[in-house]
Tab-separated table of C-alpha atoms in Angstrom:
chain	number	residue	atom	x	y	z
A	1	MET	CA	144.824	-13.659	6.529
A	2	PHE	CA	142.061	-13.667	9.161
A	3	GLU	CA	144.123	-11.406	11.420
A	4	LYS	CA	144.666	-8.969	8.538
A	5	TRP	CA	140.963	-8.932	7.706
A	6	TYR	CA	140.017	-8.552	11.390
A	7	CYS	CA	142.402	-5.598	11.882
A	8	LYS	CA	141.004	-4.002	8.736
A	9	MET	CA	137.421	-4.387	9.922
A	10	GLU	CA	138.050	-3.455	13.576
A	11	PRO	CA	141.140	-1.235	14.055
A	12	CYS	CA	140.088	-0.073	17.578
A	13	SER	CA	138.643	-3.482	18.670
A	14	PRO	CA	135.195	-2.568	20.155
A	15	SER	CA	132.568	-5.209	19.342
A	16	LEU	CA	129.813	-2.789	18.408
A	17	ARG	CA	132.016	-0.926	15.931
A	18	LEU	CA	132.926	-4.248	14.316
A	19	LEU	CA	129.246	-5.067	13.879
A	20	SER	CA	128.402	-1.610	12.492
A	21	GLU	CA	131.326	-1.493	10.027
A	22	THR	CA	130.951	-5.052	8.703
A	23	HIS	CA	127.385	-4.840	7.455
A	24	ASP	CA	128.393	-6.468	4.163
A	25	ALA	CA	130.314	-9.335	5.800
A	26	ALA	CA	129.058	-12.918	5.934
A	27	PRO	CA	126.423	-13.498	8.620
A	28	GLU	CA	128.123	-16.679	9.747
A	29	LEU	CA	131.442	-14.882	10.244
A	30	ILE	CA	129.846	-12.025	12.238
A	31	HIS	CA	127.929	-14.516	14.348
A	32	LEU	CA	131.130	-16.458	14.938
A	33	LEU	CA	133.034	-13.343	16.060
A	34	THR	CA	130.281	-12.066	18.370
A	35	ARG	CA	129.708	-15.531	19.812
A	36	GLY	CA	133.408	-15.894	20.563
A	37	ARG	CA	133.457	-12.478	22.348
A	38	TYR	CA	130.389	-13.165	24.461
A	39	LYS	CA	131.611	-16.654	25.284
A	40	SER	CA	134.875	-15.139	26.477
A	41	LYS	CA	132.950	-13.069	29.000
A	42	LEU	CA	130.957	-16.078	30.215
A	43	HIS	CA	133.300	-19.016	30.069
A	44	GLY	CA	136.781	-17.479	30.206
A	45	ALA	CA	139.697	-16.785	27.964
A	46	THR	CA	140.109	-20.317	26.698
A	47	ASP	CA	136.759	-20.172	24.877
A	48	TYR	CA	137.578	-16.849	23.061
A	49	PHE	CA	139.587	-18.423	20.247
A	50	VAL	CA	137.167	-20.349	18.083
A	51	SER	CA	138.389	-21.892	14.835
A	52	LEU	CA	136.779	-20.923	11.509
A	53	THR	CA	134.965	-23.338	9.293
A	54	VAL	CA	136.124	-24.205	5.789
A	55	GLU	CA	133.356	-22.085	4.234
A	56	GLN	CA	134.374	-19.053	6.330
A	57	LYS	CA	138.035	-19.503	5.420
A	58	CYS	CA	137.079	-19.803	1.765
A	59	GLU	CA	134.997	-16.638	1.993
A	60	LEU	CA	137.891	-14.757	3.624
A	61	ALA	CA	140.284	-15.981	0.948
A	62	GLU	CA	137.872	-14.950	-1.822
A	63	ARG	CA	137.428	-11.491	-0.295
A	64	GLU	CA	141.189	-11.034	0.065
A	65	LEU	CA	141.772	-12.294	-3.487
A	66	THR	CA	139.147	-9.872	-4.848
A	67	GLU	CA	140.688	-6.962	-2.977
A	68	MET	CA	144.159	-7.872	-4.173
A	69	LYS	CA	142.927	-8.106	-7.776
A	70	ASP	CA	141.239	-4.711	-7.472
A	71	GLU	CA	144.338	-3.208	-5.954
A	72	ILE	CA	146.542	-4.724	-8.671
A	73	GLN	CA	144.177	-3.406	-11.340
A	74	ARG	CA	144.216	0.068	-9.793
A	75	MET	CA	148.000	-0.029	-9.640
A	76	ASN	CA	148.172	-1.126	-13.269
A	77	GLU	CA	145.807	1.654	-14.336
A	78	ASP	CA	147.766	4.227	-12.344
A	79	SER	CA	151.035	2.940	-13.779
A	80	GLU	CA	149.680	3.022	-17.337
A	81	GLN	CA	148.355	6.527	-16.832
A	82	THR	CA	151.666	7.685	-15.378
A	83	LEU	CA	153.548	5.990	-18.229
A	84	GLN	CA	151.302	7.623	-20.816
A	85	ASN	CA	151.769	11.021	-19.197
A	86	LEU	CA	155.534	10.587	-19.151
A	87	GLU	CA	155.556	9.429	-22.780
A	88	ALA	CA	153.425	12.425	-23.729
A	89	VAL	CA	155.792	14.767	-21.885
A	90	ILE	CA	158.826	13.164	-23.558
A	91	GLU	CA	157.187	13.338	-26.973
A	92	GLU	CA	156.232	16.963	-26.433
A	93	ALA	CA	159.789	17.756	-25.324
A	94	ASN	CA	161.208	15.970	-28.391
A	95	VAL	CA	158.849	17.837	-30.708
A	96	TRP	CA	159.700	21.132	-29.043
A	97	TRP	CA	163.443	20.438	-29.265
A	98	THR	CA	163.110	19.398	-32.905
A	99	ASP	CA	161.261	22.633	-33.677
A	100	VAL	CA	163.914	24.653	-31.876
A	101	LYS	CA	166.761	22.961	-33.759
A	102	LYS	CA	164.903	23.350	-37.061
A	103	ALA	CA	164.256	27.044	-36.363
A	104	ILE	CA	167.933	27.595	-35.482
A	105	SER	CA	169.091	25.717	-38.581
A	106	ASP	CA	166.658	27.569	-40.882
A	107	PHE	CA	167.655	30.936	-39.459
A	108	GLU	CA	171.365	30.208	-39.845
A	109	LYS	CA	170.920	28.781	-43.337
A	110	ASP	CA	168.464	31.323	-44.731
A	111	ILE	CA	169.403	34.527	-42.916
A	112	ILE	CA	172.923	34.343	-41.497
A	113	SER	CA	174.510	32.659	-44.528
A	114	THR	CA	172.757	35.032	-46.947
A	115	ILE	CA	173.720	38.139	-44.994
A	116	SER	CA	177.349	37.004	-44.752
A	117	SER	CA	177.648	36.625	-48.556
A	118	LYS	CA	178.594	39.661	-50.649
A	119	LYS	CA	176.126	39.229	-53.525
A	120	GLY	CA	172.983	38.383	-51.580
A	121	SER	CA	171.992	41.687	-49.959
A	122	ILE	CA	168.567	41.921	-51.651
A	123	ILE	CA	167.743	38.252	-51.072
A	124	ALA	CA	168.886	38.573	-47.470
A	125	SER	CA	166.631	41.586	-46.964
A	126	GLU	CA	163.658	39.708	-48.403
A	127	LYS	CA	164.284	36.661	-46.215
A	128	LEU	CA	164.806	38.849	-43.149
A	129	LEU	CA	161.536	40.640	-43.862
A	130	ARG	CA	159.729	37.313	-44.256
A	131	TYR	CA	161.268	36.154	-40.988
A	132	MET	CA	160.053	39.356	-39.288
A	133	GLU	CA	156.582	38.849	-40.771
A	134	GLU	CA	156.491	35.299	-39.394
A	135	LYS	CA	157.513	36.558	-35.947
A	136	ASN	CA	154.821	39.241	-36.146
A	137	ARG	CA	152.272	36.600	-37.057
A	138	GLN	CA	153.311	34.503	-34.053
A	139	ARG	CA	153.073	37.596	-31.893
A	140	ASP	CA	149.564	38.221	-33.215
A	141	LEU	CA	148.637	34.641	-32.345
A	142	LEU	CA	150.004	35.142	-28.827
A	143	ARG	CA	148.038	38.353	-28.556
A	144	GLU	CA	144.866	36.567	-29.660
A	145	LYS	CA	145.566	33.792	-27.136
A	146	LEU	CA	146.008	36.331	-24.332
A	147	ARG	CA	142.815	38.077	-25.401
A	148	LEU	CA	140.887	34.794	-25.224
A	149	LYS	CA	142.390	34.050	-21.828
A	150	ASN	CA	141.410	37.516	-20.673
A	151	TYR	CA	137.911	36.898	-21.932
A	152	LEU	CA	137.730	33.574	-20.066
A	153	LEU	CA	138.971	35.192	-16.855
A	154	LYS	CA	136.338	37.895	-17.161
A	155	GLY	CA	133.707	35.214	-17.739
A	156	TYR	CA	134.910	33.336	-14.660
A	157	LYS	CA	134.771	36.558	-12.629
A	158	LYS	CA	131.263	37.233	-13.872
A	159	LYS	CA	130.263	33.673	-12.976
A	160	LEU	CA	131.638	34.067	-9.449
A	161	GLN	CA	129.811	37.350	-9.017
A	162	GLN	CA	126.596	35.752	-10.287
A	163	GLN	CA	127.002	32.846	-7.881
A	164	LEU	CA	127.588	35.288	-5.034
A	165	ARG	CA	124.435	37.211	-5.934
A	166	GLN	CA	122.451	33.967	-6.159
A	167	LYS	CA	123.665	32.896	-2.721
A	168	GLU	CA	122.758	36.285	-1.296
A	169	GLN	CA	119.290	36.113	-2.851
A	170	MET	CA	118.719	32.603	-1.508
A	171	GLY	CA	119.569	33.835	1.955
A	172	GLU	CA	122.687	31.722	2.407
A	173	THR	CA	125.267	33.121	4.766
A	174	LEU	CA	128.875	32.768	3.768
A	175	ARG	CA	131.534	32.443	6.368
A	176	GLU	CA	133.967	35.319	6.742
A	177	VAL	CA	136.999	33.233	5.793
A	178	ARG	CA	135.360	31.993	2.601
A	179	LEU	CA	134.305	35.524	1.732
A	180	GLN	CA	137.830	36.786	2.292
A	181	GLN	CA	139.190	34.002	0.126
A	182	LEU	CA	136.795	34.942	-2.654
A	183	GLN	CA	137.753	38.593	-2.314
A	184	VAL	CA	141.456	37.730	-2.418
A	185	ARG	CA	140.922	35.488	-5.427
A	186	ASN	CA	138.857	38.169	-7.111
A	187	ALA	CA	141.614	40.712	-6.468
A	188	GLN	CA	144.198	38.298	-7.858
A	189	TYR	CA	142.148	37.697	-10.978
A	190	GLN	CA	141.630	41.431	-11.368
A	191	GLU	CA	145.385	41.989	-11.120
A	192	LYS	CA	145.968	39.254	-13.680
A	193	ILE	CA	143.379	40.833	-15.977
A	194	ASP	CA	145.041	44.248	-15.622
A	195	GLU	CA	148.461	42.722	-16.317
A	196	LYS	CA	147.160	40.892	-19.374
A	197	ASN	CA	145.467	44.069	-20.608
A	198	GLU	CA	148.708	46.026	-20.223
A	199	GLU	CA	150.638	43.266	-21.956
A	200	LEU	CA	148.059	43.181	-24.741
A	201	LEU	CA	148.303	46.974	-25.139
A	202	GLN	CA	152.103	46.779	-25.303
A	203	LEU	CA	151.880	44.013	-27.888
A	204	LYS	CA	149.490	46.111	-29.975
A	205	LEU	CA	151.825	49.123	-29.852
A	206	THR	CA	154.854	46.998	-30.689
A	207	SER	CA	152.983	45.298	-33.516
A	208	GLY	CA	151.928	48.672	-34.961
A	209	LYS	CA	155.469	50.024	-34.884
A	210	THR	CA	156.820	46.828	-36.403
A	211	VAL	CA	154.254	46.964	-39.210
A	212	GLN	CA	155.183	50.590	-39.976
A	213	VAL	CA	158.909	49.794	-40.093
A	214	LEU	CA	158.212	46.712	-42.183
A	215	ASN	CA	156.137	48.711	-44.695
A	216	PHE	CA	158.858	51.367	-44.928
A	217	TYR	CA	161.588	48.818	-45.664
A	218	ARG	CA	159.281	46.945	-48.009
A	219	ARG	CA	158.702	50.109	-50.090
A	220	LYS	CA	162.409	50.861	-50.008
A	221	LEU	CA	163.239	47.338	-51.130
A	222	GLN	CA	160.666	47.508	-53.927
A	223	ASP	CA	162.129	50.793	-55.229
A	224	ALA	CA	165.638	49.354	-55.117
A	225	MET	CA	164.528	46.235	-56.986
A	226	GLU	CA	162.785	48.316	-59.681
A	227	THR	CA	165.889	50.509	-60.093
A	228	SER	CA	168.112	47.423	-60.268
A	229	THR	CA	165.847	45.815	-62.881
A	230	SER	CA	165.867	48.982	-65.008
A	231	LEU	CA	169.661	49.305	-64.809
A	232	MET	CA	170.187	45.656	-65.701
A	233	LYS	CA	167.893	46.032	-68.724
A	234	ASP	CA	169.686	49.221	-69.843
A	235	ILE	CA	173.103	47.583	-69.439
A	236	SER	CA	171.964	44.561	-71.457
A	237	GLN	CA	170.690	46.755	-74.303
A	238	ARG	CA	173.889	48.795	-74.357
A	239	LYS	CA	176.010	45.641	-74.404
A	240	GLU	CA	174.033	44.350	-77.387
A	241	LEU	CA	174.490	47.703	-79.176
A	242	LEU	CA	178.240	47.655	-78.476
A	243	GLU	CA	178.579	44.101	-79.817
A	244	LYS	CA	176.707	45.122	-82.987
A	245	ILE	CA	178.954	48.167	-83.480
A	246	GLU	CA	182.081	46.076	-83.009
A	247	ARG	CA	180.890	43.510	-85.561
A	248	GLU	CA	180.098	46.229	-88.132
A	249	ALA	CA	183.420	47.953	-87.486
A	250	ALA	CA	185.314	44.687	-88.025
A	251	LEU	CA	183.388	44.060	-91.260
A	252	VAL	CA	184.137	47.587	-92.552
A	253	GLU	CA	187.800	47.166	-91.626
A	254	GLU	CA	187.983	43.934	-93.631
A	255	GLN	CA	186.338	45.595	-96.652
A	256	ARG	CA	188.720	48.565	-96.415
A	257	ALA	CA	191.743	46.225	-96.307
A	258	GLU	CA	190.498	44.370	-99.382
A	259	ALA	CA	189.937	47.680	-101.223
A	260	GLU	CA	193.468	48.840	-100.382
A	261	ILE	CA	194.932	45.602	-101.748
A	262	VAL	CA	192.989	46.016	-104.988
A	263	ASN	CA	194.025	49.667	-105.176
A	264	GLN	CA	197.712	48.756	-104.738
A	265	GLN	CA	197.445	46.160	-107.478
A	266	LEU	CA	195.882	48.720	-109.814
A	267	GLN	CA	198.524	51.303	-109.009
A	268	LYS	CA	201.221	48.761	-109.757
A	269	GLN	CA	199.600	47.903	-113.058
A	270	LEU	CA	199.408	51.599	-113.960
A	271	SER	CA	203.095	52.090	-113.160
A	272	ASP	CA	204.075	49.167	-115.435
A	273	TYR	CA	201.880	50.385	-118.249
A	274	GLY	CA	203.192	50.186	-121.839
A	275	VAL	CA	201.685	51.364	-125.115
A	276	PRO	CA	199.515	48.523	-126.269
A	277	PRO	CA	197.744	48.118	-129.567
A	278	VAL	CA	194.712	50.308	-130.168
A	279	LEU	CA	192.200	47.542	-129.578
A	280	SER	CA	194.041	46.441	-126.458
A	281	TYR	CA	194.321	50.064	-125.378
A	282	VAL	CA	190.580	50.542	-125.749
A	283	GLN	CA	189.900	47.387	-123.802
A	284	LYS	CA	192.357	48.339	-121.087
A	285	LYS	CA	190.906	51.844	-120.980
A	286	MET	CA	187.467	50.437	-120.493
A	287	ALA	CA	188.768	48.107	-117.767
A	288	VAL	CA	190.561	51.000	-116.083
A	289	THR	CA	187.394	53.055	-116.215
A	290	ASP	CA	185.467	50.211	-114.628
A	291	LEU	CA	188.162	49.788	-111.992
A	292	GLU	CA	188.180	53.508	-111.260
A	293	ASN	CA	184.433	53.486	-110.874
A	294	SER	CA	184.715	50.481	-108.616
A	295	LEU	CA	187.496	52.218	-106.649
A	296	LYS	CA	185.389	55.310	-106.209
A	297	ALA	CA	182.514	53.175	-105.059
A	298	TRP	CA	184.766	51.417	-102.549
A	299	GLU	CA	186.192	54.718	-101.393
A	300	ARG	CA	182.659	55.989	-100.829
A	301	LYS	CA	181.900	52.819	-98.909
A	302	VAL	CA	185.036	53.261	-96.821
A	303	ALA	CA	184.126	56.893	-96.095
A	304	VAL	CA	180.606	55.856	-95.118
A	305	ALA	CA	182.013	53.062	-92.926
A	306	GLU	CA	184.434	55.495	-91.254
A	307	MET	CA	181.606	57.941	-90.613
A	308	SER	CA	179.517	55.104	-89.173
A	309	LEU	CA	182.477	54.027	-87.063
A	310	GLN	CA	182.920	57.557	-85.733
A	311	SER	CA	179.199	57.832	-84.906
A	312	TYR	CA	179.320	54.440	-83.163
A	313	ARG	CA	182.370	55.490	-81.211
A	314	ARG	CA	180.628	58.686	-80.114
A	315	ALA	CA	177.573	56.643	-79.095
A	316	TRP	CA	179.787	54.212	-77.182
A	317	ASN	CA	181.525	57.077	-75.366
A	318	GLN	CA	178.146	58.494	-74.393
A	319	VAL	CA	177.085	55.039	-73.146
A	320	LYS	CA	180.250	54.746	-71.085
A	321	MET	CA	179.779	58.224	-69.634
A	322	SER	CA	176.132	57.578	-68.732
A	323	GLY	CA	177.120	54.198	-67.180
A	324	ASN	CA	179.779	55.880	-65.052
A	325	GLN	CA	177.267	58.518	-63.904
A	326	HIS	CA	174.787	55.785	-62.835
């Protein structure tokens, strides 16, 4: 332990350097070392090695223990910092990978599956437009980020120029190498600024074109949706009208069949007619008159029903023709 401490304090072994570099060492230990060296010059090599006292050994052990504790603490802090950095990197990578998988899954589920189906063209267009809007928003955020970075680089350039002017005003002379380095760095920053400006201009042009195309398809989609809504409403109304006509036609057909049955019964009764008594004849005559009136009424109803049926059929044919044209 003493040899380790001695080599640490005096790597090149001159006595004066040992005294100058060990100003915080124990006075007894320094006195012991210097006394041993000077005694070696006076009395010979056998007097150079002088044993340390218990207090000096204890002091050396305490110093070594303190240094080891400090070194262990520094190693622990460095290890914890490295571990935290690695955990942060792993967590960031996991989050990024999760976002990527989620984005892929959402795109396949919402866009690809909808486009591949036959009945989802309008929904697919809407979802694709929303996806394009989200990408445009992310592009706008990237553009804003690049603009802020450009602004920071310009501020840093202005700060460097201000520092250079201050140094020139204070009369400080910069070395040629440092000046060249600053010029090279300034040129590099200027190139970066020009590149970022060009990239920002390209992003603005691309964003403008994308917005125009998006607005065009949005208007087209809105017109198609309005037309589809109107056609669906018209088809629903015409279906309701057709169902009503069919119900009325079935009802009229039932009434006509009943009237024909009654008419056949009356005709049969008239064919089997015999001369009844006068009172019975009068009663039968009155009944026949009532039946004839009722028959005429039913015939008028049947004629009206047939006319209604013909008008409904003409209306239905017009509906079918207009539907085929659409």
